[in-house]
Every structure is written in structure tokens, then in C-alpha cells.
Amino acid sequence: MRSESVVQIRRLVKRYGSKTAVDGLDLEVHQGSVTAVLGPNGAGKTTTVETCEGYRRPDAGTVRVLGLDPVADAAKLRPRIGVMLQSGGVYSGARADEMLRHMAKLHAHPLDVDALIERLGLGRCGRTTYRRLSGGQQQRLALAMAVVGRPELVFLDEPTAGLDPHARRSTWELVRELRADGVSTVLTTHFMDEAEELADHVAIIDAGKVVAEGSPEQLCRGGAENTLRFMGRPGLDVGSLLKALPDGTEAVELTTGAYRITGQVDPQLLATVTSWCAQHGVMPEGISVERHTLEDVFLELTGKELRS
Ligand code: ATP
């Protein structure tokens, strides 16, 4: 049975003047899952997330978060969700630990502040004012502020942008712990590895619409083609090999004796290639199958790199 949905977006439209930032977007987020919203710059990710947080009012369509209207029911919703903004929302003269403790006090069942500070490597920043923290520290503090109230649902807008690898890993661990605690997470990211590592569900958005969604596994299987490579005698009759393979498959000798086959690479195709090799007295060496990554799927769907 599918878990309850915590975010429901139906045909959302959001315009800024004549610019349509979100253009009929549908998205559903299930309880306890991590949903990654991926898209090129300007795709409408931040606008979508800000609409869920109640910071923007839809021009058309509906948004429900924990069953509530994020604008009309903001007072009821705010204590139940955690929000990590890309920037701002923080008084820059306040000390990091003060802000976190203050935030914790606003909630009935906050996380242990000291443990959270330790967890995110903010131990030495406690007495430092926000404006004096490094970009990475500000980022981690914003994450801590978003989760300290033990929310049911958190929105993280590019949570690891600009973080060093160690800080990225601790952020990922925290997101995994939140999921283990039953917290639902919606995150936007430009990092494919982040989506592949963390997300149960990925929505790829482009020009204000969801263009593909599914688990990372489903997207990689369904979208892009896969590649099979092997080494053999130079100058094999690639045309004859192609005749044995299904329509739509491509085969080339990339460099001398190095062959690459692209298409729906499944066990049947592998069997056909090896049996063709056997018939032609070829010992295929170094056979490898490459599964395409979310990055390939993304490029294929949007024609764009994730970061421009
Ligand atoms: P990025 O990955 O660069 O953060 P995004 O996918 O989050 O991009 P949005 O920030 O939602 O995209 O922006 C969607 C579109 O709306 C962009 O073309 C952007 O320039 C435009 N836009 C966003 N905010 C405003 C605003 N306040 N006024 C006018 N246009 C805006």
C-alpha cells in the first residue's frame, strides 16, 4: 500500500509579470520519502518549493501540504514543516547557537540542540554571529534551523550547494536519519549524485513542468539507453553484427578493436552479441555494460546540463 501523500500539487501555475515560472506542474510527495526536484537553472524549482512553503501564492492550480493550504493555513502549517531557504530569513547579528536554541524553543518536541550542533560540525561556531560564519557554516546552520523543531516535512532548497565533501556527507546522513524517523523531505538539487544517493522519488522539471518522474532506478532504466562494450579483433563486420540486433541498436568500432553497442542492453542482447562472436570466431574481451546515470537521463530529456 502506498503511504499517505504529504504534498499534493495540481496544475500549479506561477507567473512573475509576463514570465511563467511554473506552468501547470503536478507533483505528489509521499510520507516518509525523500523527493528530489531536479532541473536546470530557471526551471521553476525554487518557485515550486516556495509555493509549498506559503511564501508565494499560486496564480492557478492547487497546492496542499499536510492537507492544508500553505497560504490560508500558514499559522497551522508553519510549526509542522521545516524550511531551509537558499539565503536570508536570518538576523545576521545573532549568534549561531542562540538562533538555534531560540528556534528549538518555538517547538514542542525539538531535537537535542547540542547533538545537532555536534552533528553538523557547528561546534566552534556557537558564539560567532551569523554574518561572520563562512558560507558553508551558514548553510549548515540553515539546515539545523530547518530540522531542529522535528518537523513532519522539510523543504531543503539546494542543501549542499557550496559545501565541502565532508559537510555534504554529514548533510546526507542527516537526511537519511530524518527519513528513518519518518520525516518526509523535499529537496531541490543540481547534484545528480545527491539525487541518486538520497531520493526515493525524483521529479525532473524543465520550463515549469515535470518532464519525468520515478525512482532513480526507474528513470535510469526507462529513459536513456545503455551501453555494452567489448574488445575484439580489429575490423569486425559491424554491419553483420547489427543485423542480428534489434532495430534501434547502434554498434561502432570506436578505436581499433574497441566496440561499443548502444540500445536497450538486456540479457537477450548480451546473448545475441556473444553468440554472434562465437559464430565469427571472436573472443570478446573486457565485456562491460554501463548503466546510464540520472545525468544522462536528464540531458536526454531537457537537452541541458544540470548546472549552467
Ligand atoms: P535555479 O536552479 O537557478 O535556482 P529554479 O529552477 O529554482 O532555478 P526559479 O528560481 O523558480 O527556478 O525561477 C524560475 C523562473 O522565474 C526563472 O526564469 C527566474 O528568472 C524567474 N523568477 C524567479 N523569481 C522571480 C521574481 N521574483 N521575479 C521575476 N522573475 C523571477
PDB file of C-alpha atoms in Angstrom, residues 19-277:
ATOM      1  CA  LYS A  19       7.308  35.303 -17.226  1.00  0.00           C
ATOM      2  CA  THR A  20       5.643  31.955 -16.498  1.00  0.00           C
ATOM      3  CA  ALA A  21       7.964  30.323 -13.961  1.00  0.00           C
ATOM      4  CA  VAL A  22       5.744  27.307 -13.200  1.00  0.00           C
ATOM      5  CA  ASP A  23       3.488  26.113 -15.969  1.00  0.00           C
ATOM      6  CA  GLY A  24       0.922  23.501 -14.948  1.00  0.00           C
ATOM      7  CA  LEU A  25       3.094  21.438 -12.628  1.00  0.00           C
ATOM      8  CA  ASP A  26       1.798  18.277 -10.929  1.00  0.00           C
ATOM      9  CA  LEU A  27       3.679  16.619  -8.090  1.00  0.00           C
ATOM     10  CA  GLU A  28       2.881  14.343  -5.222  1.00  0.00           C
ATOM     11  CA  VAL A  29       5.162  13.638  -2.271  1.00  0.00           C
ATOM     12  CA  HIS A  30       4.619  10.560  -0.119  1.00  0.00           C
ATOM     13  CA  GLN A  31       5.017  10.407   3.607  1.00  0.00           C
ATOM     14  CA  GLY A  32       8.407   9.312   4.868  1.00  0.00           C
ATOM     15  CA  SER A  33      10.058   9.609   1.471  1.00  0.00           C
ATOM     16  CA  VAL A  34      12.836  11.786   0.122  1.00  0.00           C
ATOM     17  CA  THR A  35      11.769  13.519  -3.069  1.00  0.00           C
ATOM     18  CA  ALA A  36      14.374  15.295  -5.173  1.00  0.00           C
ATOM     19  CA  VAL A  37      13.327  18.023  -7.552  1.00  0.00           C
ATOM     20  CA  LEU A  38      15.911  18.335 -10.296  1.00  0.00           C
ATOM     21  CA  GLY A  39      16.022  20.868 -13.040  1.00  0.00           C
ATOM     22  CA  PRO A  40      18.267  23.254 -14.918  1.00  0.00           C
ATOM     23  CA  ASN A  41      18.666  26.863 -13.761  1.00  0.00           C
ATOM     24  CA  GLY A  42      15.397  28.710 -14.010  1.00  0.00           C
ATOM     25  CA  ALA A  43      13.266  25.548 -14.324  1.00  0.00           C
ATOM     26  CA  GLY A  44      10.961  26.681 -11.526  1.00  0.00           C
ATOM     27  CA  LYS A  45      12.237  24.555  -8.630  1.00  0.00           C
ATOM     28  CA  THR A  46      12.571  27.326  -6.067  1.00  0.00           C
ATOM     29  CA  THR A  47       9.246  28.863  -7.067  1.00  0.00           C
ATOM     30  CA  THR A  48       7.509  25.491  -6.634  1.00  0.00           C
ATOM     31  CA  VAL A  49       9.075  24.900  -3.232  1.00  0.00           C
ATOM     32  CA  GLU A  50       8.334  28.455  -2.071  1.00  0.00           C
ATOM     33  CA  THR A  51       4.698  27.973  -3.064  1.00  0.00           C
ATOM     34  CA  CYS A  52       4.555  24.848  -0.879  1.00  0.00           C
ATOM     35  CA  GLU A  53       6.065  26.857   1.983  1.00  0.00           C
ATOM     36  CA  GLY A  54       3.381  29.508   1.628  1.00  0.00           C
ATOM     37  CA  TYR A  55       5.772  32.249   0.520  1.00  0.00           C
ATOM     38  CA  ARG A  56       4.158  32.515  -2.908  1.00  0.00           C
ATOM     39  CA  ARG A  57       0.521  32.386  -3.877  1.00  0.00           C
ATOM     40  CA  PRO A  58      -0.359  30.232  -6.912  1.00  0.00           C
ATOM     41  CA  ASP A  59      -1.797  32.039  -9.942  1.00  0.00           C
ATOM     42  CA  ALA A  60      -3.672  28.857 -10.803  1.00  0.00           C
ATOM     43  CA  GLY A  61      -3.845  25.281  -9.586  1.00  0.00           C
ATOM     44  CA  THR A  62      -3.816  23.964  -6.049  1.00  0.00           C
ATOM     45  CA  VAL A  63      -1.159  23.151  -3.507  1.00  0.00           C
ATOM     46  CA  ARG A  64      -1.866  21.158  -0.354  1.00  0.00           C
ATOM     47  CA  VAL A  65       0.789  20.498   2.258  1.00  0.00           C
ATOM     48  CA  LEU A  66      -0.099  18.075   5.073  1.00  0.00           C
ATOM     49  CA  GLY A  67      -3.641  18.534   3.800  1.00  0.00           C
ATOM     50  CA  LEU A  68      -3.528  22.307   4.379  1.00  0.00           C
ATOM     51  CA  ASP A  69      -3.438  25.363   2.140  1.00  0.00           C
ATOM     52  CA  PRO A  70       0.078  26.823   2.622  1.00  0.00           C
ATOM     53  CA  VAL A  71      -1.143  30.437   2.383  1.00  0.00           C
ATOM     54  CA  ALA A  72      -4.551  30.349   4.099  1.00  0.00           C
ATOM     55  CA  ASP A  73      -3.447  27.862   6.778  1.00  0.00           C
ATOM     56  CA  ALA A  74       0.084  29.220   7.234  1.00  0.00           C
ATOM     57  CA  ALA A  75      -0.243  29.576  11.012  1.00  0.00           C
ATOM     58  CA  LYS A  76      -1.226  25.922  11.403  1.00  0.00           C
ATOM     59  CA  LEU A  77       1.303  24.666   8.913  1.00  0.00           C
ATOM     60  CA  ARG A  78       4.465  26.546   9.933  1.00  0.00           C
ATOM     61  CA  PRO A  79       5.088  24.629  13.176  1.00  0.00           C
ATOM     62  CA  ARG A  80       4.774  21.326  11.314  1.00  0.00           C
ATOM     63  CA  ILE A  81       7.216  21.975   8.491  1.00  0.00           C
ATOM     64  CA  GLY A  82      10.911  22.816   8.332  1.00  0.00           C
ATOM     65  CA  VAL A  83      12.188  25.191   5.716  1.00  0.00           C
ATOM     66  CA  MET A  84      15.735  25.736   4.558  1.00  0.00           C
ATOM     67  CA  LEU A  85      15.923  28.719   2.299  1.00  0.00           C
ATOM     68  CA  GLN A  86      18.756  29.338  -0.154  1.00  0.00           C
ATOM     69  CA  SER A  87      19.532  32.504   1.742  1.00  0.00           C
ATOM     70  CA  GLY A  88      18.063  35.026   4.121  1.00  0.00           C
ATOM     71  CA  GLY A  89      15.476  34.679   6.831  1.00  0.00           C
ATOM     72  CA  VAL A  90      18.134  35.027   9.491  1.00  0.00           C
ATOM     73  CA  TYR A  91      19.075  38.017  11.634  1.00  0.00           C
ATOM     74  CA  SER A  92      22.736  38.406  10.739  1.00  0.00           C
ATOM     75  CA  GLY A  93      23.807  39.858  14.094  1.00  0.00           C
ATOM     76  CA  ALA A  94      22.547  36.902  16.149  1.00  0.00           C
ATOM     77  CA  ARG A  95      24.824  34.149  17.410  1.00  0.00           C
ATOM     78  CA  ALA A  96      24.539  30.742  15.784  1.00  0.00           C
ATOM     79  CA  ASP A  97      23.755  28.829  19.000  1.00  0.00           C
ATOM     80  CA  GLU A  98      21.281  31.464  20.196  1.00  0.00           C
ATOM     81  CA  MET A  99      19.347  31.262  16.964  1.00  0.00           C
ATOM     82  CA  LEU A 100      19.186  27.508  17.096  1.00  0.00           C
ATOM     83  CA  ARG A 101      18.132  27.420  20.759  1.00  0.00           C
ATOM     84  CA  HIS A 102      15.524  30.084  20.097  1.00  0.00           C
ATOM     85  CA  MET A 103      14.150  28.088  17.179  1.00  0.00           C
ATOM     86  CA  ALA A 104      14.103  24.919  19.300  1.00  0.00           C
ATOM     87  CA  LYS A 105      12.054  26.695  21.998  1.00  0.00           C
ATOM     88  CA  LEU A 106       9.368  27.529  19.478  1.00  0.00           C
ATOM     89  CA  HIS A 107       8.607  23.834  19.080  1.00  0.00           C
ATOM     90  CA  ALA A 108       7.038  21.345  21.422  1.00  0.00           C
ATOM     91  CA  HIS A 109       9.428  18.437  20.787  1.00  0.00           C
ATOM     92  CA  PRO A 110      12.670  19.822  19.419  1.00  0.00           C
ATOM     93  CA  LEU A 111      15.779  17.798  18.664  1.00  0.00           C
ATOM     94  CA  ASP A 112      18.665  17.993  21.109  1.00  0.00           C
ATOM     95  CA  VAL A 113      20.387  21.246  20.118  1.00  0.00           C
ATOM     96  CA  ASP A 114      23.861  20.290  21.325  1.00  0.00           C
ATOM     97  CA  ALA A 115      23.732  16.977  19.493  1.00  0.00           C
ATOM     98  CA  LEU A 116      22.611  18.727  16.327  1.00  0.00           C
ATOM     99  CA  ILE A 117      25.423  21.307  16.601  1.00  0.00           C
ATOM    100  CA  GLU A 118      27.904  18.480  17.025  1.00  0.00           C
ATOM    101  CA  ARG A 119      26.338  16.501  14.193  1.00  0.00           C
ATOM    102  CA  LEU A 120      26.677  19.279  11.672  1.00  0.00           C
ATOM    103  CA  GLY A 121      30.165  20.270  12.771  1.00  0.00           C
ATOM    104  CA  LEU A 122      28.978  23.638  14.077  1.00  0.00           C
ATOM    105  CA  GLY A 123      30.630  23.198  17.461  1.00  0.00           C
ATOM    106  CA  ARG A 124      33.093  26.018  17.035  1.00  0.00           C
ATOM    107  CA  CYS A 125      30.567  28.431  15.533  1.00  0.00           C
ATOM    108  CA  GLY A 126      28.289  28.730  18.524  1.00  0.00           C
ATOM    109  CA  ARG A 127      29.430  32.132  19.724  1.00  0.00           C
ATOM    110  CA  THR A 128      30.002  33.518  16.248  1.00  0.00           C
ATOM    111  CA  THR A 129      27.416  35.837  14.740  1.00  0.00           C
ATOM    112  CA  TYR A 130      25.665  34.635  11.614  1.00  0.00           C
ATOM    113  CA  ARG A 131      27.274  37.207   9.352  1.00  0.00           C
ATOM    114  CA  ARG A 132      30.764  36.077  10.385  1.00  0.00           C
ATOM    115  CA  LEU A 133      30.167  32.418   9.595  1.00  0.00           C
ATOM    116  CA  SER A 134      31.591  31.023   6.354  1.00  0.00           C
ATOM    117  CA  GLY A 135      29.165  30.253   3.529  1.00  0.00           C
ATOM    118  CA  GLY A 136      29.298  26.534   4.341  1.00  0.00           C
ATOM    119  CA  GLN A 137      28.660  27.170   8.045  1.00  0.00           C
ATOM    120  CA  GLN A 138      25.706  29.439   7.265  1.00  0.00           C
ATOM    121  CA  GLN A 139      24.361  26.677   5.053  1.00  0.00           C
ATOM    122  CA  ARG A 140      24.665  24.051   7.795  1.00  0.00           C
ATOM    123  CA  LEU A 141      23.122  26.372  10.342  1.00  0.00           C
ATOM    124  CA  ALA A 142      20.177  26.943   7.993  1.00  0.00           C
ATOM    125  CA  LEU A 143      19.771  23.170   7.751  1.00  0.00           C
ATOM    126  CA  ALA A 144      19.916  22.838  11.536  1.00  0.00           C
ATOM    127  CA  MET A 145      17.265  25.562  11.881  1.00  0.00           C
ATOM    128  CA  ALA A 146      15.033  23.704   9.411  1.00  0.00           C
ATOM    129  CA  VAL A 147      15.148  20.403  11.294  1.00  0.00           C
ATOM    130  CA  VAL A 148      15.547  21.363  14.970  1.00  0.00           C
ATOM    131  CA  GLY A 149      11.777  21.581  15.505  1.00  0.00           C
ATOM    132  CA  ARG A 150      11.406  17.906  14.495  1.00  0.00           C
ATOM    133  CA  PRO A 151       9.111  18.784  11.590  1.00  0.00           C
ATOM    134  CA  GLU A 152       6.901  16.272   9.800  1.00  0.00           C
ATOM    135  CA  LEU A 153       8.076  17.560   6.461  1.00  0.00           C
ATOM    136  CA  VAL A 154      11.194  19.502   5.448  1.00  0.00           C
ATOM    137  CA  PHE A 155      11.904  21.550   2.354  1.00  0.00           C
ATOM    138  CA  LEU A 156      15.573  21.909   1.547  1.00  0.00           C
ATOM    139  CA  ASP A 157      16.498  24.212  -1.307  1.00  0.00           C
ATOM    140  CA  GLU A 158      19.901  23.130  -2.604  1.00  0.00           C
ATOM    141  CA  PRO A 159      21.054  21.983   0.834  1.00  0.00           C
ATOM    142  CA  THR A 160      24.599  21.095  -0.159  1.00  0.00           C
ATOM    143  CA  ALA A 161      25.420  23.815  -2.688  1.00  0.00           C
ATOM    144  CA  GLY A 162      28.881  25.125  -1.882  1.00  0.00           C
ATOM    145  CA  LEU A 163      29.625  22.567   0.854  1.00  0.00           C
ATOM    146  CA  ASP A 164      32.870  20.625   1.017  1.00  0.00           C
ATOM    147  CA  PRO A 165      32.641  16.829   0.538  1.00  0.00           C
ATOM    148  CA  HIS A 166      32.726  16.119   4.285  1.00  0.00           C
ATOM    149  CA  ALA A 167      29.912  18.556   5.040  1.00  0.00           C
ATOM    150  CA  ARG A 168      27.900  17.164   2.113  1.00  0.00           C
ATOM    151  CA  ARG A 169      28.202  13.667   3.580  1.00  0.00           C
ATOM    152  CA  SER A 170      27.034  14.796   7.009  1.00  0.00           C
ATOM    153  CA  THR A 171      24.088  16.566   5.404  1.00  0.00           C
ATOM    154  CA  TRP A 172      23.199  13.371   3.534  1.00  0.00           C
ATOM    155  CA  GLU A 173      23.436  11.362   6.731  1.00  0.00           C
ATOM    156  CA  LEU A 174      21.122  13.782   8.468  1.00  0.00           C
ATOM    157  CA  VAL A 175      18.565  13.485   5.673  1.00  0.00           C
ATOM    158  CA  ARG A 176      18.755   9.693   5.925  1.00  0.00           C
ATOM    159  CA  GLU A 177      18.231   9.871   9.679  1.00  0.00           C
ATOM    160  CA  LEU A 178      15.228  12.123   9.179  1.00  0.00           C
ATOM    161  CA  ARG A 179      13.774   9.565   6.795  1.00  0.00           C
ATOM    162  CA  ALA A 180      14.413   6.774   9.297  1.00  0.00           C
ATOM    163  CA  ASP A 181      12.414   8.886  11.781  1.00  0.00           C
ATOM    164  CA  GLY A 182       9.514   9.065   9.316  1.00  0.00           C
ATOM    165  CA  VAL A 183      10.142  12.675   8.262  1.00  0.00           C
ATOM    166  CA  SER A 184       9.344  13.484   4.631  1.00  0.00           C
ATOM    167  CA  THR A 185      11.879  15.551   2.711  1.00  0.00           C
ATOM    168  CA  VAL A 186      11.602  17.579  -0.456  1.00  0.00           C
ATOM    169  CA  LEU A 187      14.914  18.811  -1.755  1.00  0.00           C
ATOM    170  CA  THR A 188      15.995  20.675  -4.817  1.00  0.00           C
ATOM    171  CA  THR A 189      19.437  19.944  -6.122  1.00  0.00           C
ATOM    172  CA  HIS A 190      21.766  20.394  -9.046  1.00  0.00           C
ATOM    173  CA  PHE A 191      23.731  17.330  -7.976  1.00  0.00           C
ATOM    174  CA  MET A 192      22.805  14.072  -9.641  1.00  0.00           C
ATOM    175  CA  ASP A 193      24.807  12.014  -7.186  1.00  0.00           C
ATOM    176  CA  GLU A 194      22.823  13.629  -4.393  1.00  0.00           C
ATOM    177  CA  ALA A 195      19.546  12.622  -6.016  1.00  0.00           C
ATOM    178  CA  GLU A 196      20.832   9.108  -6.708  1.00  0.00           C
ATOM    179  CA  GLU A 197      22.139   8.702  -3.165  1.00  0.00           C
ATOM    180  CA  LEU A 198      19.199  10.107  -1.277  1.00  0.00           C
ATOM    181  CA  ALA A 199      15.994  10.207  -3.237  1.00  0.00           C
ATOM    182  CA  ASP A 200      13.226   7.629  -3.225  1.00  0.00           C
ATOM    183  CA  HIS A 201      11.481   9.675  -5.855  1.00  0.00           C
ATOM    184  CA  VAL A 202      12.917  12.092  -8.398  1.00  0.00           C
ATOM    185  CA  ALA A 203      10.953  14.680 -10.352  1.00  0.00           C
ATOM    186  CA  ILE A 204      12.807  16.231 -13.271  1.00  0.00           C
ATOM    187  CA  ILE A 205      11.404  19.630 -14.092  1.00  0.00           C
ATOM    188  CA  ASP A 206      12.046  21.797 -17.090  1.00  0.00           C
ATOM    189  CA  ALA A 207      10.383  25.049 -18.109  1.00  0.00           C
ATOM    190  CA  GLY A 208       7.957  24.862 -15.192  1.00  0.00           C
ATOM    191  CA  LYS A 209       6.674  21.318 -15.771  1.00  0.00           C
ATOM    192  CA  VAL A 210       7.525  17.837 -14.557  1.00  0.00           C
ATOM    193  CA  VAL A 211       9.016  16.108 -17.606  1.00  0.00           C
ATOM    194  CA  ALA A 212       9.781  12.762 -15.928  1.00  0.00           C
ATOM    195  CA  GLU A 213       9.485  11.193 -12.510  1.00  0.00           C
ATOM    196  CA  GLY A 214      10.086   7.937 -10.735  1.00  0.00           C
ATOM    197  CA  SER A 215      12.675   6.281  -8.551  1.00  0.00           C
ATOM    198  CA  PRO A 216      16.268   6.869  -9.712  1.00  0.00           C
ATOM    199  CA  GLU A 217      16.242   3.195 -10.733  1.00  0.00           C
ATOM    200  CA  GLN A 218      13.087   3.535 -12.844  1.00  0.00           C
ATOM    201  CA  LEU A 219      14.280   6.710 -14.507  1.00  0.00           C
ATOM    202  CA  CYS A 220      17.623   5.200 -15.449  1.00  0.00           C
ATOM    203  CA  ARG A 221      16.031   2.039 -16.776  1.00  0.00           C
ATOM    204  CA  GLY A 222      13.205   3.660 -18.667  1.00  0.00           C
ATOM    205  CA  GLY A 223      14.823   6.734 -20.073  1.00  0.00           C
ATOM    206  CA  ALA A 224      18.240   6.540 -21.539  1.00  0.00           C
ATOM    207  CA  GLU A 225      19.763   3.688 -23.438  1.00  0.00           C
ATOM    208  CA  ASN A 226      22.561   1.616 -22.065  1.00  0.00           C
ATOM    209  CA  THR A 227      25.954   0.747 -23.453  1.00  0.00           C
ATOM    210  CA  LEU A 228      27.794  -2.531 -23.935  1.00  0.00           C
ATOM    211  CA  ARG A 229      31.490  -2.507 -24.715  1.00  0.00           C
ATOM    212  CA  PHE A 230      33.945  -5.234 -25.657  1.00  0.00           C
ATOM    213  CA  MET A 231      37.355  -5.673 -27.238  1.00  0.00           C
ATOM    214  CA  GLY A 232      37.859  -7.975 -30.213  1.00  0.00           C
ATOM    215  CA  ARG A 233      39.808  -8.364 -33.452  1.00  0.00           C
ATOM    216  CA  PRO A 234      40.114  -5.084 -35.294  1.00  0.00           C
ATOM    217  CA  GLY A 235      37.847  -4.626 -38.310  1.00  0.00           C
ATOM    218  CA  LEU A 236      34.927  -6.884 -37.316  1.00  0.00           C
ATOM    219  CA  ASP A 237      31.932  -6.690 -39.648  1.00  0.00           C
ATOM    220  CA  VAL A 238      29.834  -4.368 -37.504  1.00  0.00           C
ATOM    221  CA  GLY A 239      27.087  -4.304 -40.160  1.00  0.00           C
ATOM    222  CA  SER A 240      26.598  -8.058 -39.821  1.00  0.00           C
ATOM    223  CA  LEU A 241      26.502  -7.780 -36.018  1.00  0.00           C
ATOM    224  CA  LEU A 242      23.893  -5.026 -36.283  1.00  0.00           C
ATOM    225  CA  LYS A 243      21.662  -7.262 -38.442  1.00  0.00           C
ATOM    226  CA  ALA A 244      21.492  -9.706 -35.538  1.00  0.00           C
ATOM    227  CA  LEU A 245      20.472  -6.976 -33.088  1.00  0.00           C
ATOM    228  CA  PRO A 246      17.075  -5.343 -32.572  1.00  0.00           C
ATOM    229  CA  ASP A 247      16.121  -2.238 -34.544  1.00  0.00           C
ATOM    230  CA  GLY A 248      17.309   0.962 -32.932  1.00  0.00           C
ATOM    231  CA  THR A 249      20.558  -0.566 -31.665  1.00  0.00           C
ATOM    232  CA  GLU A 250      23.828   1.049 -32.724  1.00  0.00           C
ATOM    233  CA  ALA A 251      27.229  -0.597 -32.975  1.00  0.00           C
ATOM    234  CA  VAL A 252      30.558   1.029 -33.768  1.00  0.00           C
ATOM    235  CA  GLU A 253      34.254   0.251 -33.649  1.00  0.00           C
ATOM    236  CA  LEU A 254      35.251   3.275 -31.581  1.00  0.00           C
ATOM    237  CA  THR A 255      39.013   2.792 -31.743  1.00  0.00           C
ATOM    238  CA  THR A 256      40.946  -0.137 -33.183  1.00  0.00           C
ATOM    239  CA  GLY A 257      39.385  -3.308 -31.785  1.00  0.00           C
ATOM    240  CA  ALA A 258      37.178  -1.470 -29.250  1.00  0.00           C
ATOM    241  CA  TYR A 259      33.465  -1.946 -29.920  1.00  0.00           C
ATOM    242  CA  ARG A 260      30.523  -0.091 -28.451  1.00  0.00           C
ATOM    243  CA  ILE A 261      26.890  -1.106 -28.706  1.00  0.00           C
ATOM    244  CA  THR A 262      24.152   1.251 -27.566  1.00  0.00           C
ATOM    245  CA  GLY A 263      20.485   0.430 -27.192  1.00  0.00           C
ATOM    246  CA  GLN A 264      18.244  -1.461 -24.812  1.00  0.00           C
ATOM    247  CA  VAL A 265      21.014  -3.587 -23.363  1.00  0.00           C
ATOM    248  CA  ASP A 266      19.287  -6.549 -21.733  1.00  0.00           C
ATOM    249  CA  PRO A 267      20.286 -10.198 -21.166  1.00  0.00           C
ATOM    250  CA  GLN A 268      18.879 -11.131 -24.601  1.00  0.00           C
ATOM    251  CA  LEU A 269      21.054  -8.559 -26.345  1.00  0.00           C
ATOM    252  CA  LEU A 270      24.120  -9.735 -24.454  1.00  0.00           C
ATOM    253  CA  ALA A 271      23.368 -13.326 -25.525  1.00  0.00           C
ATOM    254  CA  THR A 272      22.959 -12.253 -29.158  1.00  0.00           C
ATOM    255  CA  VAL A 273      26.286 -10.417 -29.137  1.00  0.00           C
ATOM    256  CA  THR A 274      28.207 -13.302 -27.592  1.00  0.00           C
ATOM    257  CA  SER A 275      26.637 -15.845 -29.915  1.00  0.00           C
ATOM    258  CA  TRP A 276      27.442 -13.638 -32.937  1.00  0.00           C
ATOM    259  CA  CYS A 277      31.028 -13.515 -31.650  1.00  0.00           C
TER     260      CYS A 277
END
